[in-house]
CSV table of C-alpha atoms in Angstrom, one decimal:
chain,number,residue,atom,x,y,z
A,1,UNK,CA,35.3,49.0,-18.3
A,2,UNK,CA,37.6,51.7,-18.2
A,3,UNK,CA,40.0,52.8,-15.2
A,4,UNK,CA,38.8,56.5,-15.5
A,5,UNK,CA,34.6,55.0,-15.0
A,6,UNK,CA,36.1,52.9,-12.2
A,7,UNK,CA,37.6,55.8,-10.4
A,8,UNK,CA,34.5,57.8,-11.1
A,9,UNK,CA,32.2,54.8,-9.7
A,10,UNK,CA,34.0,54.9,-6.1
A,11,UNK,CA,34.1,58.3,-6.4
A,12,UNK,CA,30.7,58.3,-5.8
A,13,UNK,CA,30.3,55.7,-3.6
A,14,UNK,CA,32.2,57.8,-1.2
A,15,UNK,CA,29.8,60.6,-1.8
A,16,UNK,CA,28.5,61.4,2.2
A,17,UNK,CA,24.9,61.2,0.7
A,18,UNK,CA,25.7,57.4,-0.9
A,19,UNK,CA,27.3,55.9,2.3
A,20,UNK,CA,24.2,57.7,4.1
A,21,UNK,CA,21.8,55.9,2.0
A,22,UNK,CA,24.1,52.5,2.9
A,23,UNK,CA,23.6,53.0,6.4
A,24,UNK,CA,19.9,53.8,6.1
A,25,UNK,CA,19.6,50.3,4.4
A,26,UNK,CA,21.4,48.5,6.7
A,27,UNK,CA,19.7,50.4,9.7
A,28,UNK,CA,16.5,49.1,8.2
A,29,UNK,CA,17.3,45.8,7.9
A,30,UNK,CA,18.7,45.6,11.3
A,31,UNK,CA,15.5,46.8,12.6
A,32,UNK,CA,13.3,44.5,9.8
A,33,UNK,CA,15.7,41.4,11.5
A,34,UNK,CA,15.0,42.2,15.1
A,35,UNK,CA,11.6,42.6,14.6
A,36,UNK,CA,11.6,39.2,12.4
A,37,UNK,CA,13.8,37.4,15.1
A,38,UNK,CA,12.1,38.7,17.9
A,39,UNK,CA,9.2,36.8,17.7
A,40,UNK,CA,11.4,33.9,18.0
A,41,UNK,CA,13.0,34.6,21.1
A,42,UNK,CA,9.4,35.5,22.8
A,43,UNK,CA,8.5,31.9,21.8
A,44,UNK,CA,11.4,30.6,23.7
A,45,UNK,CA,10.9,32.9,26.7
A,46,UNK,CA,7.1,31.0,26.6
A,47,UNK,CA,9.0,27.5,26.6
A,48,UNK,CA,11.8,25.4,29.0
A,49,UNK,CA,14.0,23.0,27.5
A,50,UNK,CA,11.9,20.3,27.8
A,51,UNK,CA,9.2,22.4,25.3
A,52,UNK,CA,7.0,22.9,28.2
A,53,UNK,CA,5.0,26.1,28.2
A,54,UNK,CA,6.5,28.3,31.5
A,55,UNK,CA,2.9,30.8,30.7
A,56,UNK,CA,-1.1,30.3,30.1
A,57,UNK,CA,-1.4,31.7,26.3
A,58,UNK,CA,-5.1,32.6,25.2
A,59,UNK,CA,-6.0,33.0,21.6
A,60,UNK,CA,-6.1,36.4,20.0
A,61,UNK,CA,-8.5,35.5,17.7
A,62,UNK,CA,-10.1,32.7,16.3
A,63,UNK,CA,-7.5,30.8,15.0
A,64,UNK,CA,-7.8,27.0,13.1
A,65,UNK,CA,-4.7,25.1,12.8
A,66,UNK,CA,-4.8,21.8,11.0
A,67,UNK,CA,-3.3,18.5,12.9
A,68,UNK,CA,-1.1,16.9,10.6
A,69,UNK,CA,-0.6,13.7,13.1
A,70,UNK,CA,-4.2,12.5,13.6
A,71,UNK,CA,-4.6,13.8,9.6
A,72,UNK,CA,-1.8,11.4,8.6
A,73,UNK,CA,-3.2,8.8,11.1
A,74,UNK,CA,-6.2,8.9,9.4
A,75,UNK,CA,-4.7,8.8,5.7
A,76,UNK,CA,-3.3,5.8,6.8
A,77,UNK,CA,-6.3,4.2,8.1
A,78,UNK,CA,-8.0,4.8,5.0
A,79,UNK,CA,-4.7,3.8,2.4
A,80,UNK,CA,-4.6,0.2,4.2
A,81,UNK,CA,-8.9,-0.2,4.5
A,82,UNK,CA,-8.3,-0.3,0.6
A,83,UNK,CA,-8.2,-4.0,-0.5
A,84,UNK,CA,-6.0,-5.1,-2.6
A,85,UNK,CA,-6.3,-5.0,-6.6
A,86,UNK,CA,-5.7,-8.2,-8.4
A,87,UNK,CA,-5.3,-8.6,-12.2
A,88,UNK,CA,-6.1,-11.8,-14.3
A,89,UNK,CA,-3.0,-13.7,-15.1
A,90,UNK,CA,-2.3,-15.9,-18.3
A,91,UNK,CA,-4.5,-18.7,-17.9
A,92,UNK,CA,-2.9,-21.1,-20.5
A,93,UNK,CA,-0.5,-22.8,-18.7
A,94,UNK,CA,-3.0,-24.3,-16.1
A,95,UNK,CA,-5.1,-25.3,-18.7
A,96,UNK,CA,-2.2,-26.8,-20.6
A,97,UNK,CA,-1.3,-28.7,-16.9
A,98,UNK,CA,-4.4,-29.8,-17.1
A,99,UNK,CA,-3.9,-31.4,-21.3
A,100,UNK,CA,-0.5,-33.0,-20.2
A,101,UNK,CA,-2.5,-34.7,-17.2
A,102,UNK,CA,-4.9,-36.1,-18.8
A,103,UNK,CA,-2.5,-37.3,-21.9
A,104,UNK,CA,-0.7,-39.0,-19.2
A,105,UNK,CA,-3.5,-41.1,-18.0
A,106,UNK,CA,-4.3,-41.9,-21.3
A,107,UNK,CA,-0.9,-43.4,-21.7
A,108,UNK,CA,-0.8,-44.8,-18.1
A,109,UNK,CA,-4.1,-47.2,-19.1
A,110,UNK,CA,-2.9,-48.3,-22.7
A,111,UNK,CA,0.6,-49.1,-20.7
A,112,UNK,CA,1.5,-53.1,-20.7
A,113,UNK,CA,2.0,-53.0,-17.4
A,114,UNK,CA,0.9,-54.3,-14.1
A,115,UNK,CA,-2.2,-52.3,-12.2
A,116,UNK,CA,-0.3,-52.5,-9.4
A,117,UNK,CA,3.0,-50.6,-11.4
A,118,UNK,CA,-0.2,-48.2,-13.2
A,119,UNK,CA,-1.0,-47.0,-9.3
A,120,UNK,CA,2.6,-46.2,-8.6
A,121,UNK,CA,2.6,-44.4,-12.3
A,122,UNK,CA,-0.8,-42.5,-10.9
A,123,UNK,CA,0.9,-41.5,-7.8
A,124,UNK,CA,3.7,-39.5,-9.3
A,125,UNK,CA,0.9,-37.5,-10.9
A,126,UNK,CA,-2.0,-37.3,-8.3
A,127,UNK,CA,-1.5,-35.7,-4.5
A,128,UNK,CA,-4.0,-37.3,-2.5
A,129,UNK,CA,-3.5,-37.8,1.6
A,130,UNK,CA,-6.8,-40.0,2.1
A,131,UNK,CA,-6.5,-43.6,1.2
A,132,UNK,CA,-10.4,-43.6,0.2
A,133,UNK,CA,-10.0,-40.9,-2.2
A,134,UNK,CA,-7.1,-42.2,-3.5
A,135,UNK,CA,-8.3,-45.4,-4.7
A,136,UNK,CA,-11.6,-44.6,-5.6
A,137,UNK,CA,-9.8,-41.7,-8.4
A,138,UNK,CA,-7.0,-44.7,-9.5
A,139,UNK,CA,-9.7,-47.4,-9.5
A,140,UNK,CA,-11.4,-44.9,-11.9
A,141,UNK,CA,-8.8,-44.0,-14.1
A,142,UNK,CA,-7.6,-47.6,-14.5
A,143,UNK,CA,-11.1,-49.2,-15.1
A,144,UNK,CA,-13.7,-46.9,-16.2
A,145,UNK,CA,-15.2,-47.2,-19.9
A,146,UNK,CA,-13.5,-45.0,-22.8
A,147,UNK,CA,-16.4,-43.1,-23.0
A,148,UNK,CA,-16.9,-42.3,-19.6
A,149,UNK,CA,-13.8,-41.6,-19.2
A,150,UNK,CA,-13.9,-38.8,-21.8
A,151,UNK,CA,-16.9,-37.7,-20.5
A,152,UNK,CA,-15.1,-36.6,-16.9
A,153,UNK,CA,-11.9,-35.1,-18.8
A,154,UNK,CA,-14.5,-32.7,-20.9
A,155,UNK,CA,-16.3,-31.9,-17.8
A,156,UNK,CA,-13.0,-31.2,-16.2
A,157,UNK,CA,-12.0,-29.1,-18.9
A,158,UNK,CA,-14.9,-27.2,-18.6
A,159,UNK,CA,-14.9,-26.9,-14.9
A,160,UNK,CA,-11.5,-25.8,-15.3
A,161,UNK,CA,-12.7,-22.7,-17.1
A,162,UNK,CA,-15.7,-21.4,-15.0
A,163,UNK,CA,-13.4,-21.9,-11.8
A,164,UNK,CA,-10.8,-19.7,-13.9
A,165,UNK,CA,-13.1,-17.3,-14.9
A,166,UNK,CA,-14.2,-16.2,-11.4
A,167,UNK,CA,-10.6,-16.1,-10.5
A,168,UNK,CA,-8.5,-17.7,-7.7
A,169,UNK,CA,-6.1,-15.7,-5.3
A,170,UNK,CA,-2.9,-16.6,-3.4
A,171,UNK,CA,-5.3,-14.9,-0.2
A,172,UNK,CA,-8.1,-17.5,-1.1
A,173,UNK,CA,-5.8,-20.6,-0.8
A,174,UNK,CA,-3.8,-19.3,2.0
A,175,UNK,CA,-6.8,-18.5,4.9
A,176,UNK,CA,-9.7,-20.8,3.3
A,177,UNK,CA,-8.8,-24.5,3.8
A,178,UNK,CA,-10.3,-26.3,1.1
A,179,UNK,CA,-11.2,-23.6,-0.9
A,180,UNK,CA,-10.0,-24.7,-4.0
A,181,UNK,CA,-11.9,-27.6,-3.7
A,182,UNK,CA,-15.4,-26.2,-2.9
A,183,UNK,CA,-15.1,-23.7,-5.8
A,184,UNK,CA,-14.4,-26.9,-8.4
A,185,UNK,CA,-18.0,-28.5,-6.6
A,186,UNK,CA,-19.7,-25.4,-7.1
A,187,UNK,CA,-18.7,-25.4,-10.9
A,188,UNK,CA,-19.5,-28.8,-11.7
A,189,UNK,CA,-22.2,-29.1,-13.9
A,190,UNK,CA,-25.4,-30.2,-11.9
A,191,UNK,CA,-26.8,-33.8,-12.2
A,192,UNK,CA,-22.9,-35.3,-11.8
A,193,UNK,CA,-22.3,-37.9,-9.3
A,194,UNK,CA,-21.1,-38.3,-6.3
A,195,UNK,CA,-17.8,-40.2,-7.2
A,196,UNK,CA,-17.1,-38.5,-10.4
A,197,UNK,CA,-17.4,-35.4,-8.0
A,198,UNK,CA,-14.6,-36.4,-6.4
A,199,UNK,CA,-12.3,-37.9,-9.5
A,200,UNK,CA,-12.9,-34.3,-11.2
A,201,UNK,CA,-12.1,-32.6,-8.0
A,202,UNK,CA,-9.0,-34.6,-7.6
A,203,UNK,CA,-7.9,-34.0,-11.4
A,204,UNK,CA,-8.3,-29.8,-11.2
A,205,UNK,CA,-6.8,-30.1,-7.6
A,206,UNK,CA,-3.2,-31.1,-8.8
A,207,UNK,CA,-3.5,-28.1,-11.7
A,208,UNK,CA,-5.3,-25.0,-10.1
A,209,UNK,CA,-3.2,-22.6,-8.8
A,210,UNK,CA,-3.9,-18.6,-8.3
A,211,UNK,CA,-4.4,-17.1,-11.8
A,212,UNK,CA,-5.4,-13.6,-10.0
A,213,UNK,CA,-2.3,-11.6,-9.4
A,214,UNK,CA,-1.3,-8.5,-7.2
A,215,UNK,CA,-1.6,-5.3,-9.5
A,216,UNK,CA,0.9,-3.0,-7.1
A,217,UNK,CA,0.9,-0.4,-9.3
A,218,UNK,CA,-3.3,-0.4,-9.5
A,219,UNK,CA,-3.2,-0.8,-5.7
A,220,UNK,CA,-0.9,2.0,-5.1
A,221,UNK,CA,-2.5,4.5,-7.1
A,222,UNK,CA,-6.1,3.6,-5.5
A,223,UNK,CA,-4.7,4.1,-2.2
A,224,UNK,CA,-3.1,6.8,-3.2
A,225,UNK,CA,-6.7,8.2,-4.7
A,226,UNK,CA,-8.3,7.4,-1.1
A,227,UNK,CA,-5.6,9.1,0.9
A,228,UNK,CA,-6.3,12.4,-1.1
A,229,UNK,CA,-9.9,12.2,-0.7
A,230,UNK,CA,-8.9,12.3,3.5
A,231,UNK,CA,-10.1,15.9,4.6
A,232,UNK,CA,-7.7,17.6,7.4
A,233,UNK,CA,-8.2,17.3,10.5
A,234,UNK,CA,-9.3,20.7,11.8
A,235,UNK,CA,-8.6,22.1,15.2
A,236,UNK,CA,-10.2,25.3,16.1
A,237,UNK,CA,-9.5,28.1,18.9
A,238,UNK,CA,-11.5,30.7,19.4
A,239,UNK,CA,-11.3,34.1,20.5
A,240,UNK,CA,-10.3,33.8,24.6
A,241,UNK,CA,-9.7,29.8,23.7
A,242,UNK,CA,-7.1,28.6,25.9
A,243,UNK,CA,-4.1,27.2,23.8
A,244,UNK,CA,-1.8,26.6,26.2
A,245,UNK,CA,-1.6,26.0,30.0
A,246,UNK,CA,1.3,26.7,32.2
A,247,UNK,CA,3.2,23.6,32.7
A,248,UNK,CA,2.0,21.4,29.3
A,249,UNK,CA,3.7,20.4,26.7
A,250,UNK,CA,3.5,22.1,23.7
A,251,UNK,CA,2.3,19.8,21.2
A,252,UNK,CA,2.5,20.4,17.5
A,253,UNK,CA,-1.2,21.8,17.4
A,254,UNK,CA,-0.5,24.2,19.6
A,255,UNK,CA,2.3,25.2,18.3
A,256,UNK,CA,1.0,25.6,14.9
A,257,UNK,CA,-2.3,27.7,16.7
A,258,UNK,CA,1.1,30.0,19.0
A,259,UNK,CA,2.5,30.5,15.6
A,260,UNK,CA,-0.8,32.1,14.3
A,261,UNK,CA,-0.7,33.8,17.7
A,262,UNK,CA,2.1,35.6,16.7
A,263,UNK,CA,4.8,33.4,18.3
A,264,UNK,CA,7.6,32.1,15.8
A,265,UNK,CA,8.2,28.7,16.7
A,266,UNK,CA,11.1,27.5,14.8
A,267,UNK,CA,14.6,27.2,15.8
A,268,UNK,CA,17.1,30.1,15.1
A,269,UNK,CA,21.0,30.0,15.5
A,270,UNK,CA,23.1,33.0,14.3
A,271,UNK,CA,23.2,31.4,10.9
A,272,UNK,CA,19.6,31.8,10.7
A,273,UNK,CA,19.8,35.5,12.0
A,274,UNK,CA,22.2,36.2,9.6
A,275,UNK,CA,20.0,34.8,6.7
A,276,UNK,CA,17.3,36.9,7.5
A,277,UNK,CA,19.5,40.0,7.9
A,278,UNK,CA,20.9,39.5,4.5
């Protein structure tokens, strides 16, 4: 830009009618502020320092104002009613628990060894607490025929499955005592005895563990789903409604419903003045 168009610029500028028009605009937004900030300090001539209305207000009009704590309260309810969403995990490793057991005992029997160093052999494979149990699963291992033998590892193995298929969750193992147990009976084929209930159940109990996993992210985003479904929680005034009473606290409701009122509730220093001057 050239000096000449610079000089004629303020030239101008100082033209009485220009610095009129400035002070016409800055009048204005004076006025606009005080107006603006006005409504503020009426809502603190309503309210002590401890945000307790000095004043009865009545509503102008009917007003609704929605309550964000008991709406949040209730989002919440609804986010933590939603179970939780589990996925099926790999399943191959439990079922290849279960081979390695079995090829174990296999071993264990054809070993030249003593019954009583087989047992000992058993019990670094099998966790069983009663003595009964115990010996009734390692007299059966040890002495049953070939055949029937292979007839409770198949059985197992398809036990295995159906009890796998319906899924088993860390929650199931940790509050049901004994669960794991009651869901191999309730696979076992029918028509199977008593005692080679027990051996299967024994067998699947040393391989089963949860194959149904937390999905957080599927969990989250259902939640999420439910929360958003939550309508808000309406509060309505009407016309001659009282809002306020000398002497309560003025809770965020209320404030919302003074705000519709034509009070400005929120908190302005000189900074904020000077924001909505500029």
């Amino acid at each position: 830009m050239k000096k000449a168009d610079i000089i004629q610029i303020l030239k101008d500028a100082a033209a009485p009618k220009t610095l009129l028009n400035i002070f016409l605009v800055f009048l204005f937004a004076a006025m606009l502020t005080g107006v603006l900030v006005s409504k503020y300090f009426f809502f603190q001539a309503i309210a002590d320092s401890s945000n307790k209305s000095k004043i009865t207000v009545a509503a102008p009009k009917d007003i609704e104002v929605v309550d964000t704590i008991k709406t949040e309260k209730k989002k919440r309810e609804v986010s933590n009613n939603v179970p939780v969403i589990y996925s099926p995990a790999d399943d191959a490793y439990i079922k290849n628990n279960l081979d390695e057991i079995i090829g174990r005992i296999r071993e264990i029997r054809s070993d030249n060894k003593t019954d009583k160093q087989k047992r000992r052999s058993l019990e670094a494979i099998f966790d069983i607490s009663d003595t009964a149990s115990k010996t009734l699963v390692f007299s059966f291992f040890l002495y049953s025929s070939d055949a029937e033998l292979e007839k409770i590892f198949k059985n197992s193995e398809d036990t295995l499955s159906s009890v796998l298929n319906e899924g088993i969750t860390e929650k199931d193992i940790q509050e049901n005592t004994g669960s794991i147990a009651k869901s191999i009976k309730k696979h076992i084929e029918p028509g199977v005895s008593i005692n080679n209930t027990k051996v299967i159940t024994a067998l699947l109990e040393q391989v089963i563990v949860p194959n149904m996993l937390i999905d957080e992210e599927a969990t989250k985003l259902e939640r999420k789903m439910e929360r958003d479904k939550v309508k808000p929680v309406i509060v309505r005034f009407a016309k001659g409604d009282i809002i306020v009473n000398a002497g309560d606290l003025i809770t965020q409701v209320k404030k919302e419903a003074l705000s519709k009122s034509g009070y400005n509730i929120l908190r302005i220093n000189y900074t904020g003045i000077l924001g909505i001057f500029c």
